[in-house]
mmCIF file of C-alpha atoms in Angstrom:
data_model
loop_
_atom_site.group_PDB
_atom_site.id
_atom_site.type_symbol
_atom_site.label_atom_id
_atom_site.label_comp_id
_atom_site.label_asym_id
_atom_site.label_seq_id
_atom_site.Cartn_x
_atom_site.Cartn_y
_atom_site.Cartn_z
ATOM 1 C CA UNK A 26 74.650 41.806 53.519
ATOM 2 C CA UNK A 27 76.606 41.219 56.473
ATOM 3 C CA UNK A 28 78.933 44.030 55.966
ATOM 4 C CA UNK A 29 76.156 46.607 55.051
ATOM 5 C CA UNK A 30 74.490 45.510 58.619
ATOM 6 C CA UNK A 31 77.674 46.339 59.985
ATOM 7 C CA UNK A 32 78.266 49.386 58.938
ATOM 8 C CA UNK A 33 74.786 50.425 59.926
ATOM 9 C CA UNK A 34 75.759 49.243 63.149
ATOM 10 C CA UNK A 35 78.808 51.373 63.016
ATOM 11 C CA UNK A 36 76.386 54.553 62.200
ATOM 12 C CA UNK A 37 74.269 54.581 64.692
ATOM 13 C CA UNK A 38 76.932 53.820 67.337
ATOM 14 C CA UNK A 39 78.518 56.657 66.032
ATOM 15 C CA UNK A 40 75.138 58.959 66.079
ATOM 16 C CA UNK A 41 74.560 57.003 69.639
ATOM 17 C CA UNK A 42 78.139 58.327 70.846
ATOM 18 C CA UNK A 43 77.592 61.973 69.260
ATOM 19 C CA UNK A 44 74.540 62.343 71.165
ATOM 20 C CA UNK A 45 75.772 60.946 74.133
ATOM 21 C CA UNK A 46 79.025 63.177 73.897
ATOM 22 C CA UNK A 47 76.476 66.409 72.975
ATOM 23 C CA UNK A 48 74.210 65.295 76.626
ATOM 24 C CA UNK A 49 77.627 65.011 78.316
ATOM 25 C CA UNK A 50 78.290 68.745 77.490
ATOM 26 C CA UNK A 51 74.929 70.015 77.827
ATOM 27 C CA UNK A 52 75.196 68.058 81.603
ATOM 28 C CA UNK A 53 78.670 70.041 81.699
ATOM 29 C CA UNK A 54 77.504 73.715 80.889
ATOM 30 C CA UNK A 55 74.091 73.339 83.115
ATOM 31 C CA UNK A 56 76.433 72.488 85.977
ATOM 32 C CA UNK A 57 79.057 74.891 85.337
ATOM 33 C CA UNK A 58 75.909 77.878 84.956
ATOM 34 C CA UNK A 59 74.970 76.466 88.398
ATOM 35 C CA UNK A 60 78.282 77.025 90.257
ATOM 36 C CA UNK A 61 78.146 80.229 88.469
ATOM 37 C CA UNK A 62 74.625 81.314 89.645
ATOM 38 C CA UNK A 63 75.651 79.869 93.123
ATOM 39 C CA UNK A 64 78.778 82.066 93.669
ATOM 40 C CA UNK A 65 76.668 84.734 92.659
ATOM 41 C CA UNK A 66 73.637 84.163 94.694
ATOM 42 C CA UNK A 67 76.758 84.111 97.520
ATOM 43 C CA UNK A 68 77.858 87.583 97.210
ATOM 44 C CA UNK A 69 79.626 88.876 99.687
ATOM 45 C CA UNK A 70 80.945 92.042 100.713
ATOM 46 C CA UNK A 71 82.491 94.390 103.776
ATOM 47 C CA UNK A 72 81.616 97.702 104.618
ATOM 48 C CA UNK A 73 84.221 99.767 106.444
ATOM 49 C CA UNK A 74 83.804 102.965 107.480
ATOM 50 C CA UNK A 75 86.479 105.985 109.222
ATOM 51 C CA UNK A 76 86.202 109.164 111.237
ATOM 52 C CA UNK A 77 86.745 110.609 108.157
ATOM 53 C CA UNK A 78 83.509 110.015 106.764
ATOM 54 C CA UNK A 79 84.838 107.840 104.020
ATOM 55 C CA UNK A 80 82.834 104.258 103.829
ATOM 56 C CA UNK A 81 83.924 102.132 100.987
ATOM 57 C CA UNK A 82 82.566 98.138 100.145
ATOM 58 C CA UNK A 83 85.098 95.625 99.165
ATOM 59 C CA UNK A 84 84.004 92.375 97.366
ATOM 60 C CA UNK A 85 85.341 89.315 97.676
ATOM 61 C CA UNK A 86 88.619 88.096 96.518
ATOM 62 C CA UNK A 87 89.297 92.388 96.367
ATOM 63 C CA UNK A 88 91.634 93.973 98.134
ATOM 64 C CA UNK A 89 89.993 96.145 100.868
ATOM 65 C CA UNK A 90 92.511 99.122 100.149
ATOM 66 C CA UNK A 91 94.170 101.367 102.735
ATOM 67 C CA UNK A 92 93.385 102.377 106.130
ATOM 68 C CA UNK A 93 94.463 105.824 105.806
ATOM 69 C CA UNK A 94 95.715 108.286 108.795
ATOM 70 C CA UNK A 95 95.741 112.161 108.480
ATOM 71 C CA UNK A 96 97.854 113.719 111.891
ATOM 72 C CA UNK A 97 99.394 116.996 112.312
ATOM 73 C CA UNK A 98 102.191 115.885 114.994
ATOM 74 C CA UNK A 99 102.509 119.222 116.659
ATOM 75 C CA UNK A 100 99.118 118.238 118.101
ATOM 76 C CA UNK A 101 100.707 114.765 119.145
ATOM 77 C CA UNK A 102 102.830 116.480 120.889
ATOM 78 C CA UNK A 103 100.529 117.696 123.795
ATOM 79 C CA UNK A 104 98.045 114.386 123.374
ATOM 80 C CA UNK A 105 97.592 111.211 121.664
ATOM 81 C CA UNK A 106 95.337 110.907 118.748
ATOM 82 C CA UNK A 107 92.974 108.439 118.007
ATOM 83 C CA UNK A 108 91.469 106.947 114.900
ATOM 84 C CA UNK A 109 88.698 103.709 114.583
ATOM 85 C CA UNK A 110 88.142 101.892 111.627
ATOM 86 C CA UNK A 111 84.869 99.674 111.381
ATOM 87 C CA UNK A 112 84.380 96.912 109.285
ATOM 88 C CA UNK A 113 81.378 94.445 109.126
ATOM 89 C CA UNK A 114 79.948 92.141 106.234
ATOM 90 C CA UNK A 115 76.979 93.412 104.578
ATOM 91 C CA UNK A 116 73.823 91.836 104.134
ATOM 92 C CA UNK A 117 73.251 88.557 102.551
ATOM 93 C CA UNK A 118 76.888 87.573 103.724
ATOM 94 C CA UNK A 119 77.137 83.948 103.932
ATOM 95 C CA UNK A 120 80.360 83.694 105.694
ATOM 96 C CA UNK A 121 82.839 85.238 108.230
ATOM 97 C CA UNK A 122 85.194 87.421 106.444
ATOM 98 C CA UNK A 123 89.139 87.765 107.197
ATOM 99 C CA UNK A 124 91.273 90.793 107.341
ATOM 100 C CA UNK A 125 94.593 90.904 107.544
ATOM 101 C CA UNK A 126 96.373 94.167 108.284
ATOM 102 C CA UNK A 127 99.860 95.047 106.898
ATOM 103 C CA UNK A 128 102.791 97.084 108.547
ATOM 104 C CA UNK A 129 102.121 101.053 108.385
ATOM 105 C CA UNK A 130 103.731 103.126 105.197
ATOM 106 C CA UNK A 131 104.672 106.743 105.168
ATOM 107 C CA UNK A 132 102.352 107.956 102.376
ATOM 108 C CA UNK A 133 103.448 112.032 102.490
ATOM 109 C CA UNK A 134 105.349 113.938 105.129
ATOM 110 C CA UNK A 135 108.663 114.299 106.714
ATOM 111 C CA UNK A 136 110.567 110.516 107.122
ATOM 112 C CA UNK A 137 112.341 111.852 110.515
ATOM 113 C CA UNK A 138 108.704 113.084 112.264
ATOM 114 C CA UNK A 139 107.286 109.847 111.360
ATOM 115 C CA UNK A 140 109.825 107.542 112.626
ATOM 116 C CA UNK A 141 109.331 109.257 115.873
ATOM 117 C CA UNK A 142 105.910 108.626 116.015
ATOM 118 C CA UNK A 143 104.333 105.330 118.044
ATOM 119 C CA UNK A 144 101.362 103.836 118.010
ATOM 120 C CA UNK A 145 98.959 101.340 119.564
ATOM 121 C CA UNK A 146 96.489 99.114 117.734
ATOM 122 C CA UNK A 147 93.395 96.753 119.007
ATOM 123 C CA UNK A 148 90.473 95.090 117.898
ATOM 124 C CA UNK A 149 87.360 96.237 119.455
ATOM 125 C CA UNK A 150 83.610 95.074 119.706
ATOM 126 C CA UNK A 151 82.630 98.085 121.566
ATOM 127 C CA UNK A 152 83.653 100.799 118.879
ATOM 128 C CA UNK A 153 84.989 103.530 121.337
ATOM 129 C CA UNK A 154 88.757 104.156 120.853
ATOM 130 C CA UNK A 155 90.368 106.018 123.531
ATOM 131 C CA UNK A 156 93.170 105.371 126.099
ATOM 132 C CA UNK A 157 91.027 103.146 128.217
ATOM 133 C CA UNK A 158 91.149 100.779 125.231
ATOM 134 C CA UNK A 159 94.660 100.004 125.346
ATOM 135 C CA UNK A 160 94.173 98.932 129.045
ATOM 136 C CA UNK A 161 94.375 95.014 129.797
ATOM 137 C CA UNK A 162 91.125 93.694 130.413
ATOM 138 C CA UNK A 163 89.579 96.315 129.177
ATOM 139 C CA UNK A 164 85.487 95.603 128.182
ATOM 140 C CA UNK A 165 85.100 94.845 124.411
ATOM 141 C CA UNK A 166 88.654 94.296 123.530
ATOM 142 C CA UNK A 167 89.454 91.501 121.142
ATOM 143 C CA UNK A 168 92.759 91.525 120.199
ATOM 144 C CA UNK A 169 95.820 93.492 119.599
ATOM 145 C CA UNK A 170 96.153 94.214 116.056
ATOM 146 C CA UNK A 171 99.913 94.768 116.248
ATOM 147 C CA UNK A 172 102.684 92.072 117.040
ATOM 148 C CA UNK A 173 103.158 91.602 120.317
ATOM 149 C CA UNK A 174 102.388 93.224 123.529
ATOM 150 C CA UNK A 175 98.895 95.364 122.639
ATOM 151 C CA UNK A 176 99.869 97.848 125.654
ATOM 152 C CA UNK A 177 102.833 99.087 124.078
ATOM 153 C CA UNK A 178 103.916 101.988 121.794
ATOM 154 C CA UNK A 179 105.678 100.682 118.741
ATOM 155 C CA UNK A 180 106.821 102.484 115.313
ATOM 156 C CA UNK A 181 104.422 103.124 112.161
ATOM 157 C CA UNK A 182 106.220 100.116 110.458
ATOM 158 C CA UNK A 183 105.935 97.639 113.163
ATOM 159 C CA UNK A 184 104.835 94.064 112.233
ATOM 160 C CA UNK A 185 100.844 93.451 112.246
ATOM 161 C CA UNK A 186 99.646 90.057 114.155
ATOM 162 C CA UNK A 187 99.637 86.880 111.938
ATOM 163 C CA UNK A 188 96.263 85.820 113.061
ATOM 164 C CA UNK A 189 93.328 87.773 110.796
ATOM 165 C CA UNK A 190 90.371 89.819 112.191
ATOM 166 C CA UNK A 191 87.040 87.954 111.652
ATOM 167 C CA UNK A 192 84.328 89.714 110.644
ATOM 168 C CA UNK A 193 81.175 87.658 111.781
ATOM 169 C CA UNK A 194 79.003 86.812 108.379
ATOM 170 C CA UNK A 195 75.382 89.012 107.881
ATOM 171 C CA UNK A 196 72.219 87.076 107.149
ATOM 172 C CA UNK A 197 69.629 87.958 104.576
ATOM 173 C CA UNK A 198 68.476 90.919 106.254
ATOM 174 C CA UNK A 199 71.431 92.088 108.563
ATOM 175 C CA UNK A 200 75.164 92.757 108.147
ATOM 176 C CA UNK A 201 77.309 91.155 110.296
ATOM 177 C CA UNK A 202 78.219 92.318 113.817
ATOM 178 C CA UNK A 203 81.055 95.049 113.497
ATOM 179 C CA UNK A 204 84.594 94.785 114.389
ATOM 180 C CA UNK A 205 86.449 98.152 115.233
ATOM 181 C CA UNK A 206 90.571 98.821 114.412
ATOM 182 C CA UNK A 207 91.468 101.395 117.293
ATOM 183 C CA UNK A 208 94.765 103.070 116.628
ATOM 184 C CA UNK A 209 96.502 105.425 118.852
ATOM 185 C CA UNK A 210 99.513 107.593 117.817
ATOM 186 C CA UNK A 211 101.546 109.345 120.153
ATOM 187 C CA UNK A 212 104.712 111.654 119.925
ATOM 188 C CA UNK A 213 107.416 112.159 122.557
ATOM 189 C CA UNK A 214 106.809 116.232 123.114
ATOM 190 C CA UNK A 215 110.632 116.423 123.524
ATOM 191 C CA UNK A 216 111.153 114.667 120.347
ATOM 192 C CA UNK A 217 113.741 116.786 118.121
ATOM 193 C CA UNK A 218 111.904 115.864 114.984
ATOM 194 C CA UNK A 219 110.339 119.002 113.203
ATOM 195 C CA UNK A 220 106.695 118.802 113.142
ATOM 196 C CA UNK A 221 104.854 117.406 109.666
ATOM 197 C CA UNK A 222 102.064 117.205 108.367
ATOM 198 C CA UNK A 223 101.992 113.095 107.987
ATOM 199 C CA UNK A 224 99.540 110.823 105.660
ATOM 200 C CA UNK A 225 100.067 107.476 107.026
ATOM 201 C CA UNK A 226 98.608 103.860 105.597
ATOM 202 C CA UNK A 227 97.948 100.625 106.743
ATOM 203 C CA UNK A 228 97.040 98.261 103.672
ATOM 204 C CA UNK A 229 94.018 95.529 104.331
ATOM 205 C CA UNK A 230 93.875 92.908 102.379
ATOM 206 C CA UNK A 231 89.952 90.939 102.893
ATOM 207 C CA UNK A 232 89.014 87.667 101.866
ATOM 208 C CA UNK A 233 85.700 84.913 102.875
ATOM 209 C CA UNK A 234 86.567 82.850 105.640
ATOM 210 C CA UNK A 235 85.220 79.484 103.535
ATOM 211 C CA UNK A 236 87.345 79.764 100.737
ATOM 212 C CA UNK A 237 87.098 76.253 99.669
ATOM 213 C CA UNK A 238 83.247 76.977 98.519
#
């Protein structure tokens, strides 16, 4: 008698476990189709946009591509050329967004021509890009983009700052403020390079500034 009571006992511990273990899961999945729903209900994006007329949206944890350049030099040669890039988060952006800019490439066009080439590279609030942009103190700057001194002319492939660009997050029914890339490039008229027909890139890499969430 006392071993049939036992093993009873032993069954419906055993059902009592299974049924606890099958709850446990169920709690596990509902929780893990939360986090889901949540990162979804967090989507995030940027929207950048060129003189070009090329406008492209990069989510999260994407790369955001290339910043592409299009310059005919023998135009440099008489007077600098300038080029903005505007990024902002989109709507329903729940947090700041990072950029991080990477050294210049030659995509097409003669090696010698670009390595003769400078430019110039800030961060602007204002969204104008033009010589007066370069200028300390001037209204709407935010940073230089470029290593170092933002005033002067360095090569294509000059190091990029450490510190990102932050792109201020949107809200439910407006993107975020935008941040403009001003890039001047510039070519020494007495430069002995022969004149090209350049493609040049800057790769941008964008990621959400609360990356723990």
């Amino acid at each position: 008698m006392r071993i049939r009571h036992a093993a009873s006992a032993l069954v419906a511990l055993g059902a009592a476990s299974a049924c606890a273990l099958g709850a446990s899961m169920i709690v596990q999945e509902h929780e893990t189709q939360v986090r889901e729903s949540e990162l979804r209900a967090s989507a995030w994006s940027v929207q950048a946009s060129t003189d070009f007329g090329s406008t492209w949206t990069a989510p999260i944890s994407s790369a955001g591509g290339h910043f592409p350049v299009r310059v005919d030099t023998a135009a440099l040669r008489n007077r600098s050329a300038y080029q903005p890039l505007t990024l902002r988060t989109t709507v329903g952006s729940k947090a700041d967004a990072l950029v991080d800019v990477g050294r210049g490439v030659l995509v097409e066009g003669n090696p010698a021509t670009a390595a003769d080439v400078r430019i110039r590279a800030v961060s602007t609030s204002g969204g104008a890009c033009a010589a007066p942009t370069f200028t300390p103190g001037a209204p709407g700057v935010i940073a230089g983009v470029l290593a170092g001194d933002p005033t002067g002319a360095v090569p294509v492939d000059a190091p990029t700052a450490a510190d990102p660009l932050v792109l201020p997050a949107g809200t439910r029914t407006t993107p975020g403020a935008p941040v403009t890339v001003c890039l001047e490039l510039s070519l020494d008229a007495d430069s002995p390079a022969p004149d090209s027909m350049l493609t040049l890139a800057w790769p941008i890499d964008i990621t959400r500034g609360d990356t723990d969430s």
